[in-house]
GROMACS .gro file of C-alpha atoms in nm:
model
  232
    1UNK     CA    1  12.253   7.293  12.847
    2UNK     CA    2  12.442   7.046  13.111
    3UNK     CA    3  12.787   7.171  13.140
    4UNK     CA    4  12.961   6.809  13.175
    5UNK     CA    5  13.238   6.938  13.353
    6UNK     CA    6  12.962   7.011  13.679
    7UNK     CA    7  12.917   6.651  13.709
    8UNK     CA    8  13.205   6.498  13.583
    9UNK     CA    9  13.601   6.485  13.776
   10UNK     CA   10  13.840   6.667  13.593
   11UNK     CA   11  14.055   6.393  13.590
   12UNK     CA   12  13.765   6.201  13.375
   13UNK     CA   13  13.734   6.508  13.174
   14UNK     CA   14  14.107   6.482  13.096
   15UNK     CA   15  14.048   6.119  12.994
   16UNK     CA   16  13.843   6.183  12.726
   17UNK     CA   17  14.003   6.454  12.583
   18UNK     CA   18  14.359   6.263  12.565
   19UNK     CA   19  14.133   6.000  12.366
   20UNK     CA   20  13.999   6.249  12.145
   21UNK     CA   21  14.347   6.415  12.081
   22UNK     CA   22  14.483   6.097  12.013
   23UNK     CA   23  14.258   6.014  11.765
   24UNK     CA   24  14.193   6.353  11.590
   25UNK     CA   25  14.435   6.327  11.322
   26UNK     CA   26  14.233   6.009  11.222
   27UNK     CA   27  13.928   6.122  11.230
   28UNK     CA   28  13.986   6.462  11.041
   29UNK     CA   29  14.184   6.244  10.782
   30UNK     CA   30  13.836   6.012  10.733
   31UNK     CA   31  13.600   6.336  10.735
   32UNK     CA   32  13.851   6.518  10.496
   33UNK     CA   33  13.875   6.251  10.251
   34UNK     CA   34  13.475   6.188  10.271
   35UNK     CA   35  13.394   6.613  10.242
   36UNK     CA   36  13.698   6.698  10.037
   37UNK     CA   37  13.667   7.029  10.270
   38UNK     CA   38  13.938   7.106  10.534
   39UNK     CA   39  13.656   7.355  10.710
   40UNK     CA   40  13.378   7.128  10.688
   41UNK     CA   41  13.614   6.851  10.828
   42UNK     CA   42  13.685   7.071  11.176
   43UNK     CA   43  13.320   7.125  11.119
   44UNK     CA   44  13.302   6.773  11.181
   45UNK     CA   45  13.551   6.717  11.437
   46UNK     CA   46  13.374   7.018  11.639
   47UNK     CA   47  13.015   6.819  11.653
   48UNK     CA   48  13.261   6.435  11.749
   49UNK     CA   49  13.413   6.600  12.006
   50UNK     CA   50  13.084   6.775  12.146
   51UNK     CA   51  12.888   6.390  12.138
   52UNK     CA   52  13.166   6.211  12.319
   53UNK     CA   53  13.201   6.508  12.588
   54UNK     CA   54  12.851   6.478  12.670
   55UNK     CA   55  12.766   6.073  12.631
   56UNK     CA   56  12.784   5.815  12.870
   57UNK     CA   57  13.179   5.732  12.844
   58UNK     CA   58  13.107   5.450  13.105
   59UNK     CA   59  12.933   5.212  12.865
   60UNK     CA   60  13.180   5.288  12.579
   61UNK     CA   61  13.371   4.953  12.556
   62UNK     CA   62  13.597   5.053  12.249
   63UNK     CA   63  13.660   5.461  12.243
   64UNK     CA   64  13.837   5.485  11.907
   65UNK     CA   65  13.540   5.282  11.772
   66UNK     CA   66  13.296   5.483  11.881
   67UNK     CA   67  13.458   5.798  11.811
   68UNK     CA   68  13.542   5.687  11.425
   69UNK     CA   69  13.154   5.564  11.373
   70UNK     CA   70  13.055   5.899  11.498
   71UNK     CA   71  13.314   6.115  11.309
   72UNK     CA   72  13.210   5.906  10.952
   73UNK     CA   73  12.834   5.906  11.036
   74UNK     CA   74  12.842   6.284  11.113
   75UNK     CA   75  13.043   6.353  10.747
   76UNK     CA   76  12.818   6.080  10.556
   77UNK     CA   77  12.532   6.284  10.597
   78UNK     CA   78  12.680   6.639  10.620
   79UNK     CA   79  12.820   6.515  10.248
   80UNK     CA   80  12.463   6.417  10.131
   81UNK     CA   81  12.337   6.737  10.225
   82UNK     CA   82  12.671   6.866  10.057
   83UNK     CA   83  12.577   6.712   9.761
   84UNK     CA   84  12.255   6.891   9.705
   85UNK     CA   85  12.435   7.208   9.758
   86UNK     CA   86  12.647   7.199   9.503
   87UNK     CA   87  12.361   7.134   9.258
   88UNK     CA   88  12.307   7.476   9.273
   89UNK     CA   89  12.694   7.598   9.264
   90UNK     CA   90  12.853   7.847   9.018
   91UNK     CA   91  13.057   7.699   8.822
   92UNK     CA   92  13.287   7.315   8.907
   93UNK     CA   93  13.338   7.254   9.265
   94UNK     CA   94  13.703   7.052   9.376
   95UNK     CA   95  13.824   6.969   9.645
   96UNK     CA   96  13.982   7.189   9.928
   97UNK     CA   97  14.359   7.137   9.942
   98UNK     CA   98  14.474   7.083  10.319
   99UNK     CA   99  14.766   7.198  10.484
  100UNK     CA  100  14.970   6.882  10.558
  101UNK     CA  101  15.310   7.132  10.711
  102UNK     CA  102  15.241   6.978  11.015
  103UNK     CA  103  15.073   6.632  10.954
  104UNK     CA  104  15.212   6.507  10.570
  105UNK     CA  105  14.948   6.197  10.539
  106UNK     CA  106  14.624   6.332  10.797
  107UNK     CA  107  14.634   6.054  10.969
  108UNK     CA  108  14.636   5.858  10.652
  109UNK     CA  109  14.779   5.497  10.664
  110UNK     CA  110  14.821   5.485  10.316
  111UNK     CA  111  14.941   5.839  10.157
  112UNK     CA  112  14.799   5.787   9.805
  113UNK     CA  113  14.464   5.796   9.954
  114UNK     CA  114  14.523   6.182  10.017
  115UNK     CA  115  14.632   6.287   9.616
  116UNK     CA  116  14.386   6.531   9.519
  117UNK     CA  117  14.294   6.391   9.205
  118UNK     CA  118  14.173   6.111   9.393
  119UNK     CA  119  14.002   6.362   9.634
  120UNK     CA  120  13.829   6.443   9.310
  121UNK     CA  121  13.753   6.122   9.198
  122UNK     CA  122  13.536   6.054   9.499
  123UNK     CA  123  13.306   6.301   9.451
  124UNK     CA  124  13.181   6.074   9.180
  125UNK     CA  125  13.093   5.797   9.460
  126UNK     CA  126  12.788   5.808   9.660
  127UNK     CA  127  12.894   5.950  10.050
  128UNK     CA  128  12.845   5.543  10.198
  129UNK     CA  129  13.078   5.439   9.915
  130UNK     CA  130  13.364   5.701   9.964
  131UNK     CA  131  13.310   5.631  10.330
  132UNK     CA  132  13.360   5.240  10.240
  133UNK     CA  133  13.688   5.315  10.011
  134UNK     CA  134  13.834   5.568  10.249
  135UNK     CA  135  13.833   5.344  10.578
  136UNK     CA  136  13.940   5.068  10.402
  137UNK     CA  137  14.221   5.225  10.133
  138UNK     CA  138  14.319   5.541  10.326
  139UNK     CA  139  14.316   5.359  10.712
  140UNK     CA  140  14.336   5.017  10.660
  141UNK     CA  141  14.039   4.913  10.799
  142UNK     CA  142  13.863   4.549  10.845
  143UNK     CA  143  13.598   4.464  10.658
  144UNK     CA  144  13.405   4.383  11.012
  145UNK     CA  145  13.508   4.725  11.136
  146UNK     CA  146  13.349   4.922  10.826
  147UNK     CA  147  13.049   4.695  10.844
  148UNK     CA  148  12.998   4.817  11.232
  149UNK     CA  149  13.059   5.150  11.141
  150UNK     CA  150  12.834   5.202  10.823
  151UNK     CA  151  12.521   4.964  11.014
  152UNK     CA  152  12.572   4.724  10.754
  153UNK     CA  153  12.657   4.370  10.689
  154UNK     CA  154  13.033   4.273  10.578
  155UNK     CA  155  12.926   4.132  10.258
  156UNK     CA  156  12.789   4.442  10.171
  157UNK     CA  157  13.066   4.636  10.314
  158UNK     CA  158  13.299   4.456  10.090
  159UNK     CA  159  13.110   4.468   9.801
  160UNK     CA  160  13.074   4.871   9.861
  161UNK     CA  161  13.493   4.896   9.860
  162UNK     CA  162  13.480   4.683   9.518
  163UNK     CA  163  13.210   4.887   9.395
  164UNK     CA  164  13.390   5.187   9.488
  165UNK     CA  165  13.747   5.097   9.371
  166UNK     CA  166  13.673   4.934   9.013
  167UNK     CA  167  13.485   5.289   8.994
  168UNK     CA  168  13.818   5.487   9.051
  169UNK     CA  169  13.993   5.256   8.864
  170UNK     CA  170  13.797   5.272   8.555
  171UNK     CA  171  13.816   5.601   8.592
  172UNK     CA  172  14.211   5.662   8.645
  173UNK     CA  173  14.482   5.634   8.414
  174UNK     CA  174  14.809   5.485   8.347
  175UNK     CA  175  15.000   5.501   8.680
  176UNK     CA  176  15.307   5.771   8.700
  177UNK     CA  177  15.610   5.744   8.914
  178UNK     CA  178  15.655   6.001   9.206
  179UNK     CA  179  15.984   6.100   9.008
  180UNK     CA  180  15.823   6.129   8.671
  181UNK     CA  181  15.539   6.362   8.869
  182UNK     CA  182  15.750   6.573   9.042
  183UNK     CA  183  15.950   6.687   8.718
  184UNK     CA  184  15.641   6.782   8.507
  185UNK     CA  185  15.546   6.958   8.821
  186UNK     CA  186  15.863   7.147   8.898
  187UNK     CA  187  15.850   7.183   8.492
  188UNK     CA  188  15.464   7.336   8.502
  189UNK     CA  189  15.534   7.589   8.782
  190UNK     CA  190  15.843   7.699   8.584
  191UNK     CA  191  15.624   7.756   8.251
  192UNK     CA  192  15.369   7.923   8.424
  193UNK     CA  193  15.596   8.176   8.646
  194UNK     CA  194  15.782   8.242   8.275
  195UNK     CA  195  15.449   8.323   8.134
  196UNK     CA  196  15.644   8.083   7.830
  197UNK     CA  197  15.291   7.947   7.626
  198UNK     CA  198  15.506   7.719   7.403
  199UNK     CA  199  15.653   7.516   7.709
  200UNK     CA  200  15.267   7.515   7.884
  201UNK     CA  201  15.139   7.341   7.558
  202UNK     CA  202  15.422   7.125   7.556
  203UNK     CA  203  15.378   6.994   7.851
  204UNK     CA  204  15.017   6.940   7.859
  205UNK     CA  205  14.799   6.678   7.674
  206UNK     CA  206  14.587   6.745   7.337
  207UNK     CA  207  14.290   6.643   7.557
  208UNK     CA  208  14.355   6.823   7.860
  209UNK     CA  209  14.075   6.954   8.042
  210UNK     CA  210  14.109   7.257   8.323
  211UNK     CA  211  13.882   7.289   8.593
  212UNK     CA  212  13.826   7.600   8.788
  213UNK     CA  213  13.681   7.686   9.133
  214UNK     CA  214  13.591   8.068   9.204
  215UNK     CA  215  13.410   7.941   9.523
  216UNK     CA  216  13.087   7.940   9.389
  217UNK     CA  217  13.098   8.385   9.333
  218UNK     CA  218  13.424   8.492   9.240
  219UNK     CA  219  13.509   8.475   8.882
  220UNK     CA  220  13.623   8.189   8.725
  221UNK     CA  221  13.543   7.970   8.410
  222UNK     CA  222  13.178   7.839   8.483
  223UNK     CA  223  13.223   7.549   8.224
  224UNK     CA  224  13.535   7.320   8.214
  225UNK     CA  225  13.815   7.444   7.967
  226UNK     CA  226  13.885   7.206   7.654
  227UNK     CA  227  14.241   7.138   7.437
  228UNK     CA  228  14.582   7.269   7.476
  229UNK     CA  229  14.616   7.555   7.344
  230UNK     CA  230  14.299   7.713   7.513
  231UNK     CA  231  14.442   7.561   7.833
  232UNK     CA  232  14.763   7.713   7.811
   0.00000   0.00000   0.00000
């Protein structure tokens, strides 16, 4: 292979790697979001970054642009293939928490766009449509700009969002303050360190449901848990 950096001046080299820094955090929030996988996210950001080392920078009018079509192309069809992978899992699959110590929203314009249960709630979307919703609810983008960046026309773009956000919607329930969440929270952690049953079922629903992921090998309930008390 070409090593770039034989033909290229360092200080162009430089260039493009202060664009792609800048931009990471962006682009790792839209691949995250899409994947619901922190690794295959860097996976991801790894294959961007090798494509805009190597292209022709000089006839790249708008760098961000083409480095978010890339990034979002690149996790549409690594989540297709994703898709028919976990056909064959062991057990539910969820999505991969991510460490947000050092970056609270990835990149995220809006933060609700990174709550896990909506991570989850994606995975019922097709990829284009949870690549639709997340550019438009997660980063705020334009219609015209998702329409460039799926190779489709805005109408359609728009009516992938709708499509995609009366889906969650339907699917979500009543909305809960950040307050009211953090107290069951703080009051779930505390049950569950006590090992106190009574408080667990308290706390939970009579038609909760509990999900577990053993990675697709390591033991874990293969079929989704039913009703409080089995829960707790």
């Amino acid at each position: 292979m070409l090593d770039i950096r034989q033909v290229e001046p360092t200080a162009v080299l430089e260039q493009a790697a202060s664009y792609f820094v800048d931009w990471r955090p962006r682009l790792f929030g839209v691949a995250y979001r899409i994947l619901g996988s922190v690794s295959d996210a860097e996976d991801i950001m790894q294959e961007t970054w090798m494509r805009w080392q190597t292209t022709d920078r000089t006839v790249v009018k708008d760098p961000p642009a083409f480095l978010a079509t890339t990034a979002t192309r690149l996790a549409i069809n690594a989540a297709q293939s994703a898709r028919s992978r976990r056909e064959a899992y062991v057990g539910p699959w969820l999505p991969e928490p991510a460490d947000t110590s050092n970056d609270p929203q990835l990149g995220a314009e809006r933060g609700e766009a990174l709550e896990l249960a909506v991570l989850l709630l994606l995975e019922k979307l097709t990829p284009t449509e949870r690549a639709a919703f997340v550019l438009r609810e997660a980063f705020d983008y334009s219609y015209e700009q998702i329409a460039s960046i799926l190779q489709l026309g805005e109408a359609n773009a728009r009516q992938l969002v709708s499509r995609a956000r009366k889906h969650l919607t339907s699917q979500r329930r009543g909305a809960v303050s950040s307050c009211k969440h953090q107290r069951l929270l703080e009051a779930f952690l505390i049950a569950c360190q006590k090992g106190d049953v009574a408080a667990l079922e308290w706390l939970l629903a009579s038609d909760v449901v509990s999900y577990s992921d053993g990675g697709g090998v390591a033991r874990a309930a293969r079929i989704p848990v039913n009703g409080r008390n089995r829960v707790a």
